[in-house]
Structure formats: C-alpha cells, structure tokens
Amino acid sequence: MTEMNENPLDLLPEVLLAASAVFGLLLGSWLPRARQWLVGMLAVIACVAGIVAASVAAAEPSTTAFGEAFAVDPVTSTSRIVVLGGTLLVLAVSFRPLRGDARESEFYVLVQLASLGALMMAGTQDLLLLAAGYLLASIPAYTLAGFRKDGPGTEAALKYYVVGALLGVLMLAGITVLYAAGRATGYPMLGEAFRDAPKALLAAGAIGLLAGVLFKAGGVPAHFWVPDAVQGSSPPVAALLTTIPKIGALAALFRLGDVVFADSTLPWPALVAVLSAASMTLGNLGAFFQQDTKRLLAYSTISQVGYLLMPVAVAGRSDLAQQALLYYLAAYTVTNLGAFAVVCALPRAHTLDDYRGLAKERPLLAASLVICLLGLVGTPPTAVFLGKLEVFSAALEGGYAWLAVLAAVNTVASLFYYLRWIVPAVSRTGTPGPAEGDRAARYVAYGAAAVSLGLGLAGGPVLDALSGPIIR
Amino acid sequence: MLTALVFAPTAVALLLFVLPRRTTPAFFRGIWVAVSAIELTLVIVMWAGYETGGGMQYEERARWIPSAGVGYHVGVDGLSLPLLALTCLLFLACALYSLRENRRIREFAALFLFLETTCLGLFAALDLILFFVFFDLSIVAMYFVIAGWGHRQAAHAALKFFLYTFIGSLALLLGFIGLYLAASPHTFDMVELARQNPLAGRSVYGGLVLLAVVVGLAVKTPTVPFHTWLPPAHVEAPAAGSAILAGVLLKMGTYGFIRIAMPMLPESWRRYALVLVVVGVVSVLHGALVALAQTDFKRMVAYTSVNHMGYIVLAVGAAAATADSSEQARSLAVTGAVTQMVSHGLLTGALFLLAGVLYERGRTYDMTSYSGVAGAAPVFAAMTGVAAFASLGLPGFSGFIAEFQIFTGSLGPRPVATALSVLGILLTAGLFLRALRQILTGPLRLPDAPGTPRAFPDMRAHENLAVVPLLVLAVVLGVAPRFLLDVIEPASRSVLELLAR
C-alpha cells in the first residue's frame, strides 16, 4: 500500500455536505418554526459549494484519498456534480410543500445525508466503505419515505426498510465472503486476487454484493420496493428515491466491474447483462397499464436502470463504457427529476386522467412534461438520446449486440406508456384539468426540460470531460 | 445558406408562440404562407446556383459532439436537391390549402413549420446521427399532427404510426452504430463512411448492419410487410398532414436506401439485392390489389402509395445486379427511382389534398356515397381526373417518365420481376378509372349525413392555389423533364460507382 493520504480537502464536497447536515440539525433546534427555511438555504449553499469544489477537483489529475479507500477520478467527480445538482432540484421542489412543517429542518438534513451516502458509494474504492455508504444512503431514505406519517407513507417506509435491511445483510455477508476470497477489501488488491480465486466463492460473494447495490439502484431482482415506496411517499421524496441513490449505486457497480471483476474468473459481464435485460423488460411490463403517475414513473425508473446497466456490463471491454454510463446518468437524472417536478407542480393530479387538458391551462408545463417524457424514451435531440446512443454503441462494441437489440425493442415498448401520459396532457377535450399548483416546482420543471434539451444539443464538451481514466 | 433553409421554419415556429394570445388566426396563416414561400424561393435560388454534375455543394460543417463521432455536416447533391425542392413546394401547398383552417391555427402552423425543418434537415444531412435526429423528430411532429387534428380514430392511428416508425428508427440506429463502430476512426459522417466502405470483406457483420438499416427504412417507405401502419395514418390524418406524410415522409425511406445503404454497404447490398427486388414486386402487386378492393377514396390512395413506392424499391434492387447489364440501364433505374420520388410526391400530395376537398364537402371518403360530382364541381372533377391519370402513369405526366425509366432500367437485370411489376400499372389504371367513374359520373348524389351541406361547391381559390401548381409541375416534368434529370443523372452515376466497389 502506498503512503496514507489523509488530506480531507480531497473530500471537500462530502465534507461540506456532512458539515451542513450536522450544522443544520443544530440550527434547526434553535430556529423558530417560521425561520426553518434557513436550514434549507444552508443545504442549497452546501450543494452549490460542493459542485464548485467538485468541478475544481475534476480539473486536476486523479488521486486517491485515505489510503486508496476513496478515489477522486472522473467517475467520482461526475457523480458528485450530478448528485449535488439532483439534490438541488429535490430541495427546490420541496421548499413549498414543507414550508412551516414541524419537521422542516429535519427533512433537509435527511436529504443531505441520503445524498452524502450516494456520494460515498460513488467514490469508494473499498468494500467496507461501500457498506458504510450503503447504510448512510439507506437509513435517511427509509425515514424520508415515511415522512408524512400517513397510511401509504408508513407502508412505503416499512416495505422499503424491510427489503433494504434484508438485502443489506446479504450484502454484508457477500462482502465477508469476498474478503475471504481476496484477503483484502480495497478494490485494486481484490482485482489482483480475483484473477485466480475459487469461482464458487467469488460467485457467492458477488451475488450478495449485487443484492445490496442493486437494491440501491432499484434494479431487478431487488426492485420490489420501488413502486410502493415511490407511490407512497410525497412527490419530492419520490423524486429523490428514484434518482440520487441510483447514481451512487451505478457508479459503484461500474467501479466493481471495471476494477474488481474485470479479470476475475467470474462471468461478471454476462451476469450484469442478464440483470440489465431483466430490469429493462420487467420495468417496462410493469409500467404498461399504470394509472398513477408516480407508480408509472417508478416502473419507468426500473427500466431505466436496465439501460444504465448496459455500460456496466461492458466495463473494461469497451472504451465507450465509462463516458456512456456517466453521460446517461446525468441525462437521466435531469430528465427524471424534470418529470417529477411536473408531478410536484400539480399536487392534486394523481392519475394520468387528471392531466387531461394540461396543455390548455399551462402550455409551458405541458411542454416540459412532453420534453421530459420523450426524453426518457430517448427521442432526439434530448440528452437521454445521446446517452442511449453512447450506451448502445458501448454494448455493441463490447460484444453484447443482443442486449442492444433488446434495449431498442424495450425503448419502443416504453414509448407506449409514456404516450399514455402525453396524450391526455396535450389533448384539448375533457374537463378543465388540474388547478393551481406549486410555482417553484413549475420553474424547476421548465429548467430541467431546458437542461435536458441543452445537454442533448451541446453534449460534446460534456462527453469529452467524462472520458478521463479511472483509477485502478 | 443551407442551414438557414433548414432551421428558418423552426425559428419562425418558436416566434409564433411569443405573439400575444389575441393575434388573429389570419395573421398566423399569413406568416405560415409567407415563410413557406420564402423557403421555396430559397430552394429555387439554390437550384439556380447549383452546378450540374459538381458533386456535393453548399456543404457546411461544424463541430458538434466530436467525442461521439457526431458532427454537423450538411450538403446538397443531385439526389437531395430535387427532394428539398419538393419538400418546400409541398409545404407551401399545404400552407395555402390550410388558409381556411381555424382549429388552433397557431399550433398547427408551428407544427408544420417544425415538420418542414425536420424534412429539409433529413434530406440535407450528411451525418448519420443528424439524419437520425431529423428522422425521429419528423415522427414526433407527424404524431402530433395526426393525433391533434385528425378524424375520429386519429389517436389510435397516430399511436400505430408512431410505434411502427419508431421501431424502424431504432433498428436504423443500431445499423448506424454498427457502421460507426466498423469505421476507423469511428465516425458517423456519411461522406467519410461512403469513402471508407468500412464493412468491405466482412460479410456477416455487413449483412446484419444492412438488415438493420433496410428494416428501418422499409418501415418508413413502407414496403410489404411493414406497410400496415400506413392506411390508418393516412385516412385519419388531416388533408395537409396526409399530403406531407405521403409526399415527403415516405421518401425518407427510399432516399435512405440510395443515400446510405447503397454507397456505404455496397457488398452486402449487391448480395441481398434480390430480396429487395422481391419485396418491391410484392409491394407493387399487393398495394395495387388491396387498393382495388377499397371503397374509401383516401384509403385507396394510401394503398396506391404502397404500390408506387414498390417501384422504387424494385429499381434500387435491380440496380445492384452488376452482371450482364449495362451501366446505362442501371443508371436509368436509379434516376427513375429518384424521379419517381419527386413525381409521387407531387401527385399523391395533390390527390390527398383533393381527398380533403371531397371530405370537407361531404364529410365522408366513401366513394359509393358520391356520384355525378363532375356536374356540380367541374374544376374539382378536372383536377381529380388529371391527378388520377398522372398517377397511373399516362405519358405526358411525370409519373410516366419515372416509371418508364424504372422499367427500362430494371428489365435487363431482372426481367421476370419487372414484367410482374408492369401488371401493377394495369391494376392502378383500373382502380383509378373505377374511382373516377363512381365519384364523377352519373346522376348527382351526395352523402346524406346530418350536418352536411347539400350543395357541392366547386374548388375555392385557396384550394386551387394549393393543388394547381402541383399538377402543373407534374405536367411540366412529363413534357420537359431534362432540367430535373440533368441534376439527378450525375448523382445516380456516382452512387453506382460507389456500389460497384
């Protein structure tokens, strides 16, 4: 092992977020209820400062912190920017509904802690830190899911927690087995050790590990919590659950595939490819006939994880895999949050039919919805299209042509249910649709749709920035 | 200049939304017509400055997404120039035709202007991803045209149209990625790919890529067996939408064959060309036979599109047979295919607009509900007659020139297939004559649905303005086609040179 590098400034975005969370908790207990929004502002400042710090770090050469336990490379930097940017959007849509809530400051603190967990997962180079990141990302999220303390919220939190606890235990068991097989927890050393480790041991460990990470990603077969938790929780929380933890989990999976399992005796790419195929297909099938918008988006996010797993499957086999994954993550985050922002902007609309006539009352909001949903399909020139182009290219280059074909077929299938939502929203007939809603969320929706389009049209520089070497 | 031509309509479309809510509909229609007219003028200026036989002209390049191998690259040659001109003309015709349209005219005009950008962009694109972007956006725009302004079953037809063509587009995308990965360095640039011929000597890979590309384009064309989305989409779309769908959007598929599949995958194209010939013949005969069985005028015209596009597929397939056929014959086939695209665009556009006139008067397309319309509306009858005769390939019209070239060019390499296809002409002649007799001759009888006006007023001024130029141009092309053929012929020869590698 190289000399210990314990410079906390390498972890500046994470440190800022943690400090802001702790300070916000203290501040919240002193502030009067009408002033609790200050905690939210503090969180916003921490996120913005974190994005700046991450951008500065991204411009510098890759490094590791804390004795190779944490990597600061393009994967981490991109995940930091995307997670913090996503957190900003989540905070923006939650200000209005939480204004004056008895537990307002607690909400902001929990959101920050959940993001911090995702950040840790994205950057970790060590199985034990991965487990810590998992717990940090999960426990605040359980609480957030049940934050409203109503029936569906409680059910959501309970389901989420039970599944999470079970799979978390499996994950810890898997890590133990992998430790036994590789006699280390750091990725670079594990990668060396797994070249000739016993296959059965590796398989058992890897499956346990996958169970936990896939739970955070919301991918098949650890996806059972997604629809209920998303439907039961409030729209801002649902937005958070379907994006932020995924970023960390998929970045972690990519690292595992590229560094740890790439040269191992385990058929890791095939395993991930099968999971990817199952995710996109089952997610789509589940979404087909949903009437509830949040539930539809929940199933859609399961299928999106399938596409995101494609570059993970070819990690190390295709030069395009890394930039494909990171670009798709960024594109998906902004597009999905845009769609959720529309849901947040119309708190009284729950089913697809409630959106009937939206184009007449709020043409800009309807346009944002159409852009975000077509964006999720992958229609050019939105950001996800470019992401899909990269992802398909990576899969074909990595020798997984069947997966690319299946993904194309699934894309068409997904069109069906997104159109079921678009059609009532743009149709003029029927009763006057949803009434007044949340102004801040509306602006977030406009902004996210604009960014989604802009990122698609001007994706060149972004893609360039994503292709730097990963730390091994 | 080309960039301005492509993006000006969308820029204006966005401006339409900035105008205050109380702007009168007439203002929107005025802008729409004006922009379309300016576009047509621009394309005429381009044609005037085009150097015949000079290869790719008006090229423009810009860096777009270099790390993904995608660039902004547009240009014009003898294959795309006629189609660009056709697009501008048809969109102007639709704008004029819609001068009476009142339903949400702001959105309607904006959608059509946006659609114009996608069509022009596709024919000008020299980068596969740029091509794909416009290909997909045209689907989105057309979906909203059908779903928003169509007839009763429009939502269903629009969905079917969207799903079919979107599946096709994704197959196309996979094929494009296959080409991209095969090229070194990786690139989506069409000119570069055609020069490199990256899949030379890799028969399996090349075959798969060709399969993906051809399936994608065949859905859009449409050929049998991918044509089932077409009749409902045409029947349910508003008249202007049908005219654009048949006149311009269908050409995207056949244009792709000549622009992408033939020059970039020459080996595989030659190997599997027989499949295309068969598909072409089946499309010709199937389209004609099914059209013969229709009682719905618009649906009948829709099926004749399948038939007419079949000729093009036959020609591009036959052009690949290098053995025992002269180069001149094959060049004739490709030139005929491009001419047929232009001719079909003009004539089918006119026919669908006339179908719209019929529907507006009688609220139905059912031919058995009409009879003796010629007496009440002589101008309408004359125009329908001209369009129908031109469409069935009578000498003196553009359709004859196109089909004559196709048959002459294909007869040498593929005698049996060509002989079978000629039967298609016979069938279309029969079905058009039958339709004309049913609607135009006999005692006057009009549909008696509630709410229909009893009289059948003749063509109005704006309808004349829309349809007459299309028919006049069809006659001009039929009598003096040289100005068009001079542009196409050098380009088709260079395509064949690329194909012969």
mmCIF file with all atom_site columns, C-alpha atoms in Angstrom, chain A residues 275-387:
data_model
loop_
_atom_site.group_PDB
_atom_site.id
_atom_site.type_symbol
_atom_site.label_atom_id
_atom_site.label_alt_id
_atom_site.label_comp_id
_atom_site.label_asym_id
_atom_site.label_entity_id
_atom_site.label_seq_id
_atom_site.pdbx_PDB_ins_code
_atom_site.Cartn_x
_atom_site.Cartn_y
_atom_site.Cartn_z
_atom_site.occupancy
_atom_site.B_iso_or_equiv
_atom_site.pdbx_formal_charge
_atom_site.auth_seq_id
_atom_site.auth_comp_id
_atom_site.auth_asym_id
_atom_site.auth_atom_id
_atom_site.pdbx_PDB_model_num
ATOM 1   C CA . LEU A 1 275 ? -29.718 -8.325 -14.905 1.00 0.00 ? 275 LEU A CA 1
ATOM 2   C CA . SER A 1 276 ? -29.820 -5.386 -17.275 1.00 0.00 ? 276 SER A CA 1
ATOM 3   C CA . ALA A 1 277 ? -32.080 -7.228 -19.701 1.00 0.00 ? 277 ALA A CA 1
ATOM 4   C CA . ALA A 1 278 ? -34.390 -8.321 -16.890 1.00 0.00 ? 278 ALA A CA 1
ATOM 5   C CA . SER A 1 279 ? -34.553 -4.802 -15.447 1.00 0.00 ? 279 SER A CA 1
ATOM 6   C CA . MET A 1 280 ? -35.499 -3.055 -18.626 1.00 0.00 ? 280 MET A CA 1
ATOM 7   C CA . THR A 1 281 ? -38.010 -5.677 -19.647 1.00 0.00 ? 281 THR A CA 1
ATOM 8   C CA . LEU A 1 282 ? -39.760 -6.201 -16.312 1.00 0.00 ? 282 LEU A CA 1
ATOM 9   C CA . GLY A 1 283 ? -39.805 -2.484 -15.589 1.00 0.00 ? 283 GLY A CA 1
ATOM 10  C CA . ASN A 1 284 ? -41.490 -1.819 -18.898 1.00 0.00 ? 284 ASN A CA 1
ATOM 11  C CA . LEU A 1 285 ? -44.003 -4.612 -18.485 1.00 0.00 ? 285 LEU A CA 1
ATOM 12  C CA . GLY A 1 286 ? -44.887 -3.282 -15.055 1.00 0.00 ? 286 GLY A CA 1
ATOM 13  C CA . ALA A 1 287 ? -45.344 0.253  -16.337 1.00 0.00 ? 287 ALA A CA 1
ATOM 14  C CA . PHE A 1 288 ? -47.692 -0.612 -19.175 1.00 0.00 ? 288 PHE A CA 1
ATOM 15  C CA . PHE A 1 289 ? -51.056 -0.185 -17.547 1.00 0.00 ? 289 PHE A CA 1
ATOM 16  C CA . GLN A 1 290 ? -50.341 2.020  -14.551 1.00 0.00 ? 290 GLN A CA 1
ATOM 17  C CA . GLN A 1 291 ? -52.836 4.787  -13.917 1.00 0.00 ? 291 GLN A CA 1
ATOM 18  C CA . ASP A 1 292 ? -50.969 6.527  -11.115 1.00 0.00 ? 292 ASP A CA 1
ATOM 19  C CA . THR A 1 293 ? -48.282 8.855  -12.393 1.00 0.00 ? 293 THR A CA 1
ATOM 20  C CA . LYS A 1 294 ? -45.845 8.228  -9.566  1.00 0.00 ? 294 LYS A CA 1
ATOM 21  C CA . ARG A 1 295 ? -46.228 4.488  -9.950  1.00 0.00 ? 295 ARG A CA 1
ATOM 22  C CA . LEU A 1 296 ? -45.681 4.786  -13.693 1.00 0.00 ? 296 LEU A CA 1
ATOM 23  C CA . LEU A 1 297 ? -42.512 6.760  -13.138 1.00 0.00 ? 297 LEU A CA 1
ATOM 24  C CA . ALA A 1 298 ? -41.441 4.188  -10.547 1.00 0.00 ? 298 ALA A CA 1
ATOM 25  C CA . TYR A 1 299 ? -41.663 1.362  -13.075 1.00 0.00 ? 299 TYR A CA 1
ATOM 26  C CA . SER A 1 300 ? -40.069 3.557  -15.710 1.00 0.00 ? 300 SER A CA 1
ATOM 27  C CA . THR A 1 301 ? -37.102 4.090  -13.438 1.00 0.00 ? 301 THR A CA 1
ATOM 28  C CA . ILE A 1 302 ? -36.681 0.320  -13.040 1.00 0.00 ? 302 ILE A CA 1
ATOM 29  C CA . SER A 1 303 ? -36.461 0.005  -16.801 1.00 0.00 ? 303 SER A CA 1
ATOM 30  C CA . GLN A 1 304 ? -34.025 2.925  -16.966 1.00 0.00 ? 304 GLN A CA 1
ATOM 31  C CA . VAL A 1 305 ? -31.728 1.086  -14.571 1.00 0.00 ? 305 VAL A CA 1
ATOM 32  C CA . GLY A 1 306 ? -31.669 -1.653 -17.179 1.00 0.00 ? 306 GLY A CA 1
ATOM 33  C CA . TYR A 1 307 ? -30.235 0.734  -19.764 1.00 0.00 ? 307 TYR A CA 1
ATOM 34  C CA . LEU A 1 308 ? -27.807 2.114  -17.207 1.00 0.00 ? 308 LEU A CA 1
ATOM 35  C CA . LEU A 1 309 ? -26.550 -1.391 -16.500 1.00 0.00 ? 309 LEU A CA 1
ATOM 36  C CA . MET A 1 310 ? -25.564 -1.897 -20.143 1.00 0.00 ? 310 MET A CA 1
ATOM 37  C CA . PRO A 1 311 ? -22.324 0.096  -19.928 1.00 0.00 ? 311 PRO A CA 1
ATOM 38  C CA . VAL A 1 312 ? -21.662 -1.516 -16.546 1.00 0.00 ? 312 VAL A CA 1
ATOM 39  C CA . ALA A 1 313 ? -21.812 -4.900 -18.239 1.00 0.00 ? 313 ALA A CA 1
ATOM 40  C CA . VAL A 1 314 ? -19.161 -3.911 -20.775 1.00 0.00 ? 314 VAL A CA 1
ATOM 41  C CA . ALA A 1 315 ? -16.990 -2.016 -18.300 1.00 0.00 ? 315 ALA A CA 1
ATOM 42  C CA . GLY A 1 316 ? -13.388 -2.669 -19.248 1.00 0.00 ? 316 GLY A CA 1
ATOM 43  C CA . ARG A 1 317 ? -14.355 -4.202 -22.590 1.00 0.00 ? 317 ARG A CA 1
ATOM 44  C CA . SER A 1 318 ? -15.413 -1.054 -24.393 1.00 0.00 ? 318 SER A CA 1
ATOM 45  C CA . ASP A 1 319 ? -13.680 2.312  -24.422 1.00 0.00 ? 319 ASP A CA 1
ATOM 46  C CA . LEU A 1 320 ? -17.058 3.959  -24.545 1.00 0.00 ? 320 LEU A CA 1
ATOM 47  C CA . ALA A 1 321 ? -18.469 2.349  -21.404 1.00 0.00 ? 321 ALA A CA 1
ATOM 48  C CA . GLN A 1 322 ? -17.379 4.970  -18.911 1.00 0.00 ? 322 GLN A CA 1
ATOM 49  C CA . GLN A 1 323 ? -18.497 8.052  -20.759 1.00 0.00 ? 323 GLN A CA 1
ATOM 50  C CA . ALA A 1 324 ? -21.681 6.277  -21.795 1.00 0.00 ? 324 ALA A CA 1
ATOM 51  C CA . LEU A 1 325 ? -22.600 5.463  -18.203 1.00 0.00 ? 325 LEU A CA 1
ATOM 52  C CA . LEU A 1 326 ? -21.715 8.873  -16.795 1.00 0.00 ? 326 LEU A CA 1
ATOM 53  C CA . TYR A 1 327 ? -23.442 10.779 -19.556 1.00 0.00 ? 327 TYR A CA 1
ATOM 54  C CA . TYR A 1 328 ? -26.548 8.643  -19.317 1.00 0.00 ? 328 TYR A CA 1
ATOM 55  C CA . LEU A 1 329 ? -26.591 9.092  -15.539 1.00 0.00 ? 329 LEU A CA 1
ATOM 56  C CA . ALA A 1 330 ? -26.500 12.862 -15.856 1.00 0.00 ? 330 ALA A CA 1
ATOM 57  C CA . ALA A 1 331 ? -29.083 12.871 -18.630 1.00 0.00 ? 331 ALA A CA 1
ATOM 58  C CA . TYR A 1 332 ? -31.391 10.502 -16.786 1.00 0.00 ? 332 TYR A CA 1
ATOM 59  C CA . THR A 1 333 ? -31.124 12.446 -13.534 1.00 0.00 ? 333 THR A CA 1
ATOM 60  C CA . VAL A 1 334 ? -32.121 15.767 -15.004 1.00 0.00 ? 334 VAL A CA 1
ATOM 61  C CA . THR A 1 335 ? -34.859 14.284 -17.194 1.00 0.00 ? 335 THR A CA 1
ATOM 62  C CA . ASN A 1 336 ? -36.383 12.139 -14.478 1.00 0.00 ? 336 ASN A CA 1
ATOM 63  C CA . LEU A 1 337 ? -36.289 14.983 -11.964 1.00 0.00 ? 337 LEU A CA 1
ATOM 64  C CA . GLY A 1 338 ? -37.949 17.159 -14.586 1.00 0.00 ? 338 GLY A CA 1
ATOM 65  C CA . ALA A 1 339 ? -40.810 14.691 -14.892 1.00 0.00 ? 339 ALA A CA 1
ATOM 66  C CA . PHE A 1 340 ? -41.126 14.522 -11.112 1.00 0.00 ? 340 PHE A CA 1
ATOM 67  C CA . ALA A 1 341 ? -41.055 18.299 -10.904 1.00 0.00 ? 341 ALA A CA 1
ATOM 68  C CA . VAL A 1 342 ? -44.158 18.345 -13.087 1.00 0.00 ? 342 VAL A CA 1
ATOM 69  C CA . VAL A 1 343 ? -45.778 15.900 -10.662 1.00 0.00 ? 343 VAL A CA 1
ATOM 70  C CA . CYS A 1 344 ? -44.745 18.163 -7.763  1.00 0.00 ? 344 CYS A CA 1
ATOM 71  C CA . ALA A 1 345 ? -46.096 21.209 -9.562  1.00 0.00 ? 345 ALA A CA 1
ATOM 72  C CA . LEU A 1 346 ? -49.571 19.679 -9.709  1.00 0.00 ? 346 LEU A CA 1
ATOM 73  C CA . PRO A 1 347 ? -50.121 18.240 -6.240  1.00 0.00 ? 347 PRO A CA 1
ATOM 74  C CA . ARG A 1 348 ? -53.769 17.474 -6.881  1.00 0.00 ? 348 ARG A CA 1
ATOM 75  C CA . ALA A 1 349 ? -53.240 15.431 -10.022 1.00 0.00 ? 349 ALA A CA 1
ATOM 76  C CA . HIS A 1 350 ? -52.636 11.789 -9.247  1.00 0.00 ? 350 HIS A CA 1
ATOM 77  C CA . THR A 1 351 ? -53.740 9.715  -12.210 1.00 0.00 ? 351 THR A CA 1
ATOM 78  C CA . LEU A 1 352 ? -52.990 10.073 -15.883 1.00 0.00 ? 352 LEU A CA 1
ATOM 79  C CA . ASP A 1 353 ? -56.541 11.296 -16.477 1.00 0.00 ? 353 ASP A CA 1
ATOM 80  C CA . ASP A 1 354 ? -56.005 14.194 -14.105 1.00 0.00 ? 354 ASP A CA 1
ATOM 81  C CA . TYR A 1 355 ? -53.560 15.621 -16.616 1.00 0.00 ? 355 TYR A CA 1
ATOM 82  C CA . ARG A 1 356 ? -56.228 15.955 -19.279 1.00 0.00 ? 356 ARG A CA 1
ATOM 83  C CA . GLY A 1 357 ? -56.219 19.450 -20.694 1.00 0.00 ? 357 GLY A CA 1
ATOM 84  C CA . LEU A 1 358 ? -52.928 20.478 -19.121 1.00 0.00 ? 358 LEU A CA 1
ATOM 85  C CA . ALA A 1 359 ? -51.707 21.970 -22.397 1.00 0.00 ? 359 ALA A CA 1
ATOM 86  C CA . LYS A 1 360 ? -54.579 24.413 -22.401 1.00 0.00 ? 360 LYS A CA 1
ATOM 87  C CA . GLU A 1 361 ? -54.101 25.676 -18.866 1.00 0.00 ? 361 GLU A CA 1
ATOM 88  C CA . ARG A 1 362 ? -50.343 25.525 -18.582 1.00 0.00 ? 362 ARG A CA 1
ATOM 89  C CA . PRO A 1 363 ? -48.796 25.156 -22.035 1.00 0.00 ? 363 PRO A CA 1
ATOM 90  C CA . LEU A 1 364 ? -45.247 25.578 -20.795 1.00 0.00 ? 364 LEU A CA 1
ATOM 91  C CA . LEU A 1 365 ? -45.654 22.946 -18.103 1.00 0.00 ? 365 LEU A CA 1
ATOM 92  C CA . ALA A 1 366 ? -47.211 20.576 -20.610 1.00 0.00 ? 366 ALA A CA 1
ATOM 93  C CA . ALA A 1 367 ? -44.334 21.224 -22.990 1.00 0.00 ? 367 ALA A CA 1
ATOM 94  C CA . SER A 1 368 ? -41.860 20.472 -20.199 1.00 0.00 ? 368 SER A CA 1
ATOM 95  C CA . LEU A 1 369 ? -43.682 17.245 -19.441 1.00 0.00 ? 369 LEU A CA 1
ATOM 96  C CA . VAL A 1 370 ? -43.631 16.220 -23.098 1.00 0.00 ? 370 VAL A CA 1
ATOM 97  C CA . ILE A 1 371 ? -39.926 17.028 -23.396 1.00 0.00 ? 371 ILE A CA 1
ATOM 98  C CA . CYS A 1 372 ? -39.081 15.090 -20.241 1.00 0.00 ? 372 CYS A CA 1
ATOM 99  C CA . LEU A 1 373 ? -41.178 12.053 -21.134 1.00 0.00 ? 373 LEU A CA 1
ATOM 100 C CA . LEU A 1 374 ? -39.981 11.924 -24.725 1.00 0.00 ? 374 LEU A CA 1
ATOM 101 C CA . GLY A 1 375 ? -36.552 12.466 -23.230 1.00 0.00 ? 375 GLY A CA 1
ATOM 102 C CA . LEU A 1 376 ? -36.982 9.362  -21.103 1.00 0.00 ? 376 LEU A CA 1
ATOM 103 C CA . VAL A 1 377 ? -37.944 7.474  -24.258 1.00 0.00 ? 377 VAL A CA 1
ATOM 104 C CA . GLY A 1 378 ? -34.750 8.713  -25.843 1.00 0.00 ? 378 GLY A CA 1
ATOM 105 C CA . THR A 1 379 ? -36.107 10.858 -28.651 1.00 0.00 ? 379 THR A CA 1
ATOM 106 C CA . PRO A 1 380 ? -33.514 13.146 -30.169 1.00 0.00 ? 380 PRO A CA 1
ATOM 107 C CA . PRO A 1 381 ? -32.330 15.764 -29.531 1.00 0.00 ? 381 PRO A CA 1
ATOM 108 C CA . THR A 1 382 ? -32.791 15.320 -25.779 1.00 0.00 ? 382 THR A CA 1
ATOM 109 C CA . ALA A 1 383 ? -29.948 14.338 -23.511 1.00 0.00 ? 383 ALA A CA 1
ATOM 110 C CA . VAL A 1 384 ? -31.076 10.755 -22.976 1.00 0.00 ? 384 VAL A CA 1
ATOM 111 C CA . PHE A 1 385 ? -30.965 10.162 -26.727 1.00 0.00 ? 385 PHE A CA 1
ATOM 112 C CA . LEU A 1 386 ? -27.281 10.918 -26.785 1.00 0.00 ? 386 LEU A CA 1
ATOM 113 C CA . GLY A 1 387 ? -26.932 8.774  -23.675 1.00 0.00 ? 387 GLY A CA 1
#
